[in-house]
Short mmCIF file of C-alpha atoms and ligand atoms in Angstrom, two decimals:
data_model
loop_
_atom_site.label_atom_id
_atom_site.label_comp_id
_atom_site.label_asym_id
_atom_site.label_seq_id
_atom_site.Cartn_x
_atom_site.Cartn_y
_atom_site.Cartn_z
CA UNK A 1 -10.27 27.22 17.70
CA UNK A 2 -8.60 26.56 20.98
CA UNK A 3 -5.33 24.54 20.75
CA UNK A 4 -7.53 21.61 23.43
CA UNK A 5 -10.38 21.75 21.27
CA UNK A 6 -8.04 21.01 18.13
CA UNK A 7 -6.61 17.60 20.10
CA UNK A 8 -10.19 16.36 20.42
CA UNK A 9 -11.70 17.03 17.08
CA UNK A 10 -8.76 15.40 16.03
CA UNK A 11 -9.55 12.22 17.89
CA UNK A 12 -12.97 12.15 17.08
CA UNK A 13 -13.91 14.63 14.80
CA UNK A 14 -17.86 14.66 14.72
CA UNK A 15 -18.61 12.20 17.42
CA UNK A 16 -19.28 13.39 21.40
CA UNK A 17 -20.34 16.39 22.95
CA UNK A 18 -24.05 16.04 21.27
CA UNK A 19 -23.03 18.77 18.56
CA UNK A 20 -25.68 18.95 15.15
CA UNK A 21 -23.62 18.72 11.86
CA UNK A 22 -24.67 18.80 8.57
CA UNK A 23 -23.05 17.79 5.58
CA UNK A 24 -21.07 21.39 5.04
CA UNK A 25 -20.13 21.94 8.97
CA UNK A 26 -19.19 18.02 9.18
CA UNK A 27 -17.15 18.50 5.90
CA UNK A 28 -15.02 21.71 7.08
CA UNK A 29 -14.22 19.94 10.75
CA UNK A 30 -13.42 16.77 8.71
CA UNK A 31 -10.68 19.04 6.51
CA UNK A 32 -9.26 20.73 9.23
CA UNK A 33 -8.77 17.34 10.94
CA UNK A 34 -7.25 15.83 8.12
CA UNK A 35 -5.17 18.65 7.30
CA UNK A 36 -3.78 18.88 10.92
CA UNK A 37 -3.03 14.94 10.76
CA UNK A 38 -0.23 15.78 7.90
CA UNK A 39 -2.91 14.41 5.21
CA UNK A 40 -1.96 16.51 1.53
CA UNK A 41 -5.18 16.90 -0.32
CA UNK A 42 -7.46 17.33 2.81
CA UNK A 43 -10.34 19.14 1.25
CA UNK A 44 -10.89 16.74 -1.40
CA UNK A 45 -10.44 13.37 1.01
CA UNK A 46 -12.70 14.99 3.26
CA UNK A 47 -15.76 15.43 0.38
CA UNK A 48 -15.02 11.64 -1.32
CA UNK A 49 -15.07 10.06 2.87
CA UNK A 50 -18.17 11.65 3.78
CA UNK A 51 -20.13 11.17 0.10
CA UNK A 52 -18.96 7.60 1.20
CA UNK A 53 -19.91 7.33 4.46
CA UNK A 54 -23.55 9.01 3.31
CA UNK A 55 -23.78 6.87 0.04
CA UNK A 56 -24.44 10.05 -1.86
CA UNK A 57 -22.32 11.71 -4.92
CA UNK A 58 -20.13 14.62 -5.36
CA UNK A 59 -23.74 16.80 -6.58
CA UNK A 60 -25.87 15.49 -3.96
CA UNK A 61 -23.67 16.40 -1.52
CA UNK A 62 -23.45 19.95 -2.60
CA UNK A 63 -27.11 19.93 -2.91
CA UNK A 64 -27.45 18.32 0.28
CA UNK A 65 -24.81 20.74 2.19
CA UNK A 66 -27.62 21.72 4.98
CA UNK A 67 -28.93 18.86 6.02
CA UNK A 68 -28.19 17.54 9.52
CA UNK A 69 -26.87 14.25 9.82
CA UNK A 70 -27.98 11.82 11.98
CA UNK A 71 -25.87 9.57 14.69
CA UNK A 72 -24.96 6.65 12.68
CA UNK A 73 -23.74 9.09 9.88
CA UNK A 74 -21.85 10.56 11.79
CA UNK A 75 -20.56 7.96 13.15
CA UNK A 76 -19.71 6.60 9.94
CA UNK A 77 -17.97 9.54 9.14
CA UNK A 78 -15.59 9.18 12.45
CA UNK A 79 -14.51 5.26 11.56
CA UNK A 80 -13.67 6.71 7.86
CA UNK A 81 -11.53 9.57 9.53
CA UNK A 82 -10.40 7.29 12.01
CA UNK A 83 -8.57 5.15 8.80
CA UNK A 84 -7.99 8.23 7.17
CA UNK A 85 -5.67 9.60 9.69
CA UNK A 86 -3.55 6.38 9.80
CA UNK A 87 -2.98 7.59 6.55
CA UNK A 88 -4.68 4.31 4.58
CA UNK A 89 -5.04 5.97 1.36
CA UNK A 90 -8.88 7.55 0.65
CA UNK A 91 -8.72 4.74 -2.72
CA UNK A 92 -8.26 1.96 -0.11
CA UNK A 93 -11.30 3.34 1.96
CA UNK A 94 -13.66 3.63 -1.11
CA UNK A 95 -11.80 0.12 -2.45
CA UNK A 96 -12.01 1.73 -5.74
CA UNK A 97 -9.54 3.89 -7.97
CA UNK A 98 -10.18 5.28 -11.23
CA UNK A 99 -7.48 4.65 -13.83
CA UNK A 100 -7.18 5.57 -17.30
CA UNK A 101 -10.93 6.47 -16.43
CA UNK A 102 -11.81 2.97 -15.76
CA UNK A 103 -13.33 2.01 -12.50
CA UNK A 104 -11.16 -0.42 -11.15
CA UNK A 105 -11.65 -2.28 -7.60
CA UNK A 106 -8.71 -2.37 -5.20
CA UNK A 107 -7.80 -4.33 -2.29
CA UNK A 108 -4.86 -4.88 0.32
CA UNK A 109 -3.55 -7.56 -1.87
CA UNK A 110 -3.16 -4.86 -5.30
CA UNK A 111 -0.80 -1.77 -5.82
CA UNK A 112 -3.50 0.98 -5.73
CA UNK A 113 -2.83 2.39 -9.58
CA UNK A 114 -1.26 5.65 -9.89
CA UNK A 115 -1.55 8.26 -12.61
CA UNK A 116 2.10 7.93 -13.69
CA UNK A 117 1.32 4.58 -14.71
CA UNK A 118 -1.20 5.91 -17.92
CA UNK A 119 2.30 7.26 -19.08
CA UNK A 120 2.74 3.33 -20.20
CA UNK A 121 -0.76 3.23 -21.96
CA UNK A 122 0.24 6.20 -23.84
CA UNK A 123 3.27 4.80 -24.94
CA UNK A 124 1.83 1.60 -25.79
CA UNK A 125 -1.45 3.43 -27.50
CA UNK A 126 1.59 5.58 -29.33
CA UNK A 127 3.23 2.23 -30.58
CA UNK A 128 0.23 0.87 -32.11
CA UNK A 129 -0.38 3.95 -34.05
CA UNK A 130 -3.53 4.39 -36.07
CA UNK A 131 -4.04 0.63 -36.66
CA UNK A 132 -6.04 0.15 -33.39
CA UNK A 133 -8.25 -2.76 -34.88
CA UNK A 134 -5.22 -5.47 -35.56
CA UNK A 135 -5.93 -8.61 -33.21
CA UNK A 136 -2.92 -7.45 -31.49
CA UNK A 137 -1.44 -10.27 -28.82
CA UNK A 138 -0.55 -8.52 -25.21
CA UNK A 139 1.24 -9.46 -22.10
CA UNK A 140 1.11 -7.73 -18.95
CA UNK A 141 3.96 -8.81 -15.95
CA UNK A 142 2.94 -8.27 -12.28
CA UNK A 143 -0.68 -7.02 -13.48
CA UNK A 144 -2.32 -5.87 -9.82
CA UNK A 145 -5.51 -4.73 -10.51
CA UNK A 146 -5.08 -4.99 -13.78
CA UNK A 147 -5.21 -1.52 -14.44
CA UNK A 148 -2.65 -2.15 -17.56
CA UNK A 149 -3.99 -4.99 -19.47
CA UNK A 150 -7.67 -3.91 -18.87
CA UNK A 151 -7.02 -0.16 -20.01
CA UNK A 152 -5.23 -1.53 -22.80
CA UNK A 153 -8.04 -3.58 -23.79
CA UNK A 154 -10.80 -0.98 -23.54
CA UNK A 155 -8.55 0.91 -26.04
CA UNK A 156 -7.66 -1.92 -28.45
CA UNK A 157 -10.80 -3.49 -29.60
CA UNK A 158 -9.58 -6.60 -30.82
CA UNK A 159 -6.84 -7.12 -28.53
CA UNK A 160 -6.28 -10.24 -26.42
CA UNK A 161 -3.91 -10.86 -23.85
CA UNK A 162 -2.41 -12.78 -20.78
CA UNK A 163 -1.85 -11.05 -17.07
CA UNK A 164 0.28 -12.78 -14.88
CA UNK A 165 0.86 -11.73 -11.17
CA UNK A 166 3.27 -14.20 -8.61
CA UNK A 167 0.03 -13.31 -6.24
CA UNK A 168 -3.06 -15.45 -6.57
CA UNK A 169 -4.76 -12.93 -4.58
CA UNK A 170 -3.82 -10.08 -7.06
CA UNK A 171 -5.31 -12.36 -10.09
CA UNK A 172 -8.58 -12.74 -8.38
CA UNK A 173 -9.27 -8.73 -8.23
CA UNK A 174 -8.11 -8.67 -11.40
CA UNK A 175 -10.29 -10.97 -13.25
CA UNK A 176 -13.13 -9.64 -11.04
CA UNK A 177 -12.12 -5.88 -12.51
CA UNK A 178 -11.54 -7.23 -16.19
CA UNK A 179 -15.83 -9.32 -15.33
CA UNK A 180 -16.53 -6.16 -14.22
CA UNK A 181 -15.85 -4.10 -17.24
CA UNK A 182 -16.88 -6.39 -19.75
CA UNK A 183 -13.29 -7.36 -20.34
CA UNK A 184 -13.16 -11.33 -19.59
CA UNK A 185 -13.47 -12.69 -23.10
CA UNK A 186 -10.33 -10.91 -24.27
CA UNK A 187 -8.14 -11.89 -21.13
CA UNK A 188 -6.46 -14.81 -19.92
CA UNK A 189 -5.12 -14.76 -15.81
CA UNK A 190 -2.17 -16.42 -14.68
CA UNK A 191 -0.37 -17.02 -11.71
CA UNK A 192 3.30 -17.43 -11.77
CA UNK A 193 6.51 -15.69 -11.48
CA UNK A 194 7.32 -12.80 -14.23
CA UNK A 195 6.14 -14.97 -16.86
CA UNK A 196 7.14 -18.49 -15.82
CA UNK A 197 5.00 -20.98 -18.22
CA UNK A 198 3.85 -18.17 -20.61
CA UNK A 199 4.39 -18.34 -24.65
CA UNK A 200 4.24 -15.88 -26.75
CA UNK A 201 4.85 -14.44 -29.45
CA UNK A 202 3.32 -10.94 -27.86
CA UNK A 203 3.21 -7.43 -29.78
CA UNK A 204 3.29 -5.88 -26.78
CA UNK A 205 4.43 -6.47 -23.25
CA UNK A 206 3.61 -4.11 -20.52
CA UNK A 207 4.79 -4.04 -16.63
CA UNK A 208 5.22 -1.95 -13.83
CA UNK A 209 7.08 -4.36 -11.46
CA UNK A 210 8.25 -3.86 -8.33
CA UNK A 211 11.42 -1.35 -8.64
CA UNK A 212 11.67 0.08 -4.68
CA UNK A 213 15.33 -0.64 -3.35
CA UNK A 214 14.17 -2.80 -0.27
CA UNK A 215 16.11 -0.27 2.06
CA UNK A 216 14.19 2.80 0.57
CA UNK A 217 10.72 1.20 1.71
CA UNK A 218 10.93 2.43 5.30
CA UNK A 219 10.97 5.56 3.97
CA UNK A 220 7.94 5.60 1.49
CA UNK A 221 4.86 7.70 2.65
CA UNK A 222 3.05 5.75 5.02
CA UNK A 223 0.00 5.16 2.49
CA UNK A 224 2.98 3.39 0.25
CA UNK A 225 4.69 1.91 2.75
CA UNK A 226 2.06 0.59 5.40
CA UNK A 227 -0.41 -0.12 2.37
CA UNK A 228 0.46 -1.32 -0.96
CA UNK A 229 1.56 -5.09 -0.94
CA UNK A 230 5.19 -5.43 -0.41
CA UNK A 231 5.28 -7.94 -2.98
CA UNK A 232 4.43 -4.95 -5.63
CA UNK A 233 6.82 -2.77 -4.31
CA UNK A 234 9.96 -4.53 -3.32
CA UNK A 235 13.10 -4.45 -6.31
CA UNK A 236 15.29 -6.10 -4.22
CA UNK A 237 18.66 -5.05 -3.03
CA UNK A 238 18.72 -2.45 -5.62
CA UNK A 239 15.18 -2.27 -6.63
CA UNK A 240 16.56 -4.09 -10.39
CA UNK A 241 15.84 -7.51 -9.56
CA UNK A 242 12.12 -8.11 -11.75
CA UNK A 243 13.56 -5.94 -14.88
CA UNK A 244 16.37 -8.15 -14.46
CA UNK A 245 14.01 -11.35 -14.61
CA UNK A 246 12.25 -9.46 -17.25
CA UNK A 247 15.01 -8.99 -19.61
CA UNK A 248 15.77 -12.68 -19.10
CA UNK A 249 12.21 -13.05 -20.40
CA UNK A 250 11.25 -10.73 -22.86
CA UNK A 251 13.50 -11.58 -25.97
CA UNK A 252 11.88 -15.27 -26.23
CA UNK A 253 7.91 -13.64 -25.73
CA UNK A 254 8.29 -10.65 -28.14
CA UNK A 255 7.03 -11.28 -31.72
CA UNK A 256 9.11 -9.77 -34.35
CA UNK A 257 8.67 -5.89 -34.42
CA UNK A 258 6.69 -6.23 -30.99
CA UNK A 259 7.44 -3.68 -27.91
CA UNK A 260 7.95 -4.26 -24.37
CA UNK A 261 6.96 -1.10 -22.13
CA UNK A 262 8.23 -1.20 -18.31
CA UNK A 263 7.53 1.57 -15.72
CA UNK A 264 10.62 2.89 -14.02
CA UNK A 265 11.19 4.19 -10.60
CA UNK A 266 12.55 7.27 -10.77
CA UNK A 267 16.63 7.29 -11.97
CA UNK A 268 16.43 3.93 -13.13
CA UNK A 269 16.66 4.96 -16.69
CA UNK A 270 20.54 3.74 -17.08
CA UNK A 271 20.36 0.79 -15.38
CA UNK A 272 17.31 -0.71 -17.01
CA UNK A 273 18.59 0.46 -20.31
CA UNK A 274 21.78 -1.46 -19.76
CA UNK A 275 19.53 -4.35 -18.70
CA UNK A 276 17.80 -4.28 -21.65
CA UNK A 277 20.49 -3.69 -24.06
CA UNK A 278 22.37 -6.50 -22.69
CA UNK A 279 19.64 -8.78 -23.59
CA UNK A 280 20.01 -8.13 -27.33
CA UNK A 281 17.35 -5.60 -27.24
CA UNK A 282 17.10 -2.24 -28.92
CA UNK A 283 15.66 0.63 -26.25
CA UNK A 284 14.23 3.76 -26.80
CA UNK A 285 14.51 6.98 -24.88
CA UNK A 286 12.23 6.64 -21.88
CA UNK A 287 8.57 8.61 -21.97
CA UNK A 288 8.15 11.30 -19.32
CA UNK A 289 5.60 11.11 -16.95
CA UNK A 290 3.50 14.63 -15.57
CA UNK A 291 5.97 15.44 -13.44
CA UNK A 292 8.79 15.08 -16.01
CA UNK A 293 10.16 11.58 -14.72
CA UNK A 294 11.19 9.48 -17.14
CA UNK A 295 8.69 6.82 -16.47
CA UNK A 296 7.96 4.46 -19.61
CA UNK A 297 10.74 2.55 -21.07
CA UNK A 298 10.52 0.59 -24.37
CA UNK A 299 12.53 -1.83 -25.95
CA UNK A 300 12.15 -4.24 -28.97
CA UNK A 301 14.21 -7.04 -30.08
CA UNK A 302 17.29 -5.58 -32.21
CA UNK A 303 16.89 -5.67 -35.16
CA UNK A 304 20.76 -6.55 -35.64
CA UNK A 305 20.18 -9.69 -33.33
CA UNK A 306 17.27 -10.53 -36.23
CA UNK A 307 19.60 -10.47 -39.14
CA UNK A 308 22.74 -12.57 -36.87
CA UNK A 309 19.88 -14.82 -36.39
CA UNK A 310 18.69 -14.87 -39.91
CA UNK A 311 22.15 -15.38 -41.06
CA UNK A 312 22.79 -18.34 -38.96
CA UNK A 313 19.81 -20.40 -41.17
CA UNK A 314 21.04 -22.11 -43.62
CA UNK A 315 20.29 -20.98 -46.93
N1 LIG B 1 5.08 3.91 -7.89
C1 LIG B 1 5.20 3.28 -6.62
C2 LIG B 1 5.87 4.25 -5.67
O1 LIG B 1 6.84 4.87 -6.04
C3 LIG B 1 6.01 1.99 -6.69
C4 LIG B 1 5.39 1.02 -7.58
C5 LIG B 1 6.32 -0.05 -8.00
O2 LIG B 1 7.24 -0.49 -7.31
N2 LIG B 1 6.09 -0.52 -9.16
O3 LIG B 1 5.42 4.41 -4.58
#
């Protein structure tokens, strides 16, 4: 491929010059383009934009790989490639992202839900042991798409629970993913600050807040940075400020012997920890995600600040 060739295909990919494509040639251009854009995974990005664009699925595509496309497909195809390369993530394209193998819809108002987050249902599912069945009470803080408190509740069958979000926007595609997957009965939706107006007592309180330093943002990957809400991304000055609201929180919403499981960017192990602790709760050594990040931190009231407290009753 000449270098002037490259520039165009990478304007347009598929479009001009009259060219036939099927689904195989139109999928290799698309990779190369993507891959010369900076984009990481561009073989895969290319095969989910174009089963898009073609409303078809990963097989049909394959079994599809010769036939031509026609002009509005490949059309199609461009406008997808066109987003793509201003790097809006493939998940905001399809406004859909898979987590804990749920199908959850995502728009510009939610954090799109990453895989290190299922490091927090594992800890949770962990917590709750072999007794899955208990009508176990759960809060979620800052619940997006709900990813959390809806994969939560597809594993604890007799679960019910609050979300809260400060974004009213947020709590709409979140009930509509918790209608969607049959989840409605078990879940309340509110909007308010951390947990402003919320009573407990909770067994379990779940959150991945917003924890980005707000000078760190400008340097995020574009899909973070020009993509995800700011609202779900921005800790404050040093990225502390909802675990500190949290820990203000937690201690009058946890039900004796209940847990409270945050996300953590990473190296904020020590500083949440002393958060925590200085709240009167007890924390536990943080839960690694895939990449060896500490990632889920839990913490439960003390038990120490449960026998000062049962001291101070009269007899
Ligand atoms: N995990 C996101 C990131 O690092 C941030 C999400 C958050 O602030 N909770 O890009």
């Amino acid at each position: 491929m000449t270098p002037t060739r490259r520039a165009s295909l990478a304007d347009l990919p598929l479009s001009g010059g009259g060219k036939k494509w099927t689904i195989t040639s139109a999928r290799q251009v698309l990779t190369e383009t993507l891959r010369q854009a900076g984009i990481d995974s561009p073989e895969a990005d290319a095969r989910l934009l174009i089963a898009h664009a073609l409303s078809l699925d990963r097989a049909a595509l394959t079994t599809n790989s010769e036939r031509l496309l026609r002009a509005e497909e490949i059309a199609a195809i461009d406008a997808l490639a066109a987003r793509r390369r201003k790097r809006e993530p493939v998940s905001r394209i399809l406004g859909q992202r898979e987590f804990w193998s749920l199908p959850l819809r995502v728009s510009k108002d939610v954090l799109v839900p990453r895989p290190d987050t299922e490091t927090l249902v594992e800890a949770a599912l962990d917590f709750i042991g072999v007794a899955r069945d208990r009508p176990l009470r759960i809060l979620d803080i800052g619940t997006g798409s709900g990813a959390l408190m809806l994969a939560l509740l597809s594993e604890l069958k007799n679960a019910t629970g609050v979300a809260t979000d400060i974004s009213a926007a947020a709590i709409e595609v979140a009930r509509g993913n918790a209608k969607h997957l049959g989840l409605s009965a078990r879940c309340g939706f509110v909007v308010c600050d951390i947990a402003a107006g919320v009573s407990g007592p909770f067994d379990l309180i779940v959150s991945n807040p917003p924890y980005i330093e707000h000078g760190a943002i400008a340097a995020l990957d574009p899909e973070v940075r020009d993509y995800d809400p700011a609202l779900a991304l921005d800790g404050g000055p040093d990225g502390l400020d909802a675990y500190r609201a949290i820990a203000d929180e937690a201690p009058r919403l946890l039900a004796p012997g209940g847990r409270l499981i945050v996300e953590l960017g990473a190296g904020q192990e020590p500083a949440v920890r002393a958060l925590f602790t200085k709240a009167g709760m007890t924390v536990a050594d943080a839960r690694p995600d895939l990449a060896g990040i500490p990632r889920a931190l839990s913490a439960s009231l003390a038990p120490q600040l449960r026998h000062d407290q049962d001291a101070m009753r009269p007899a």
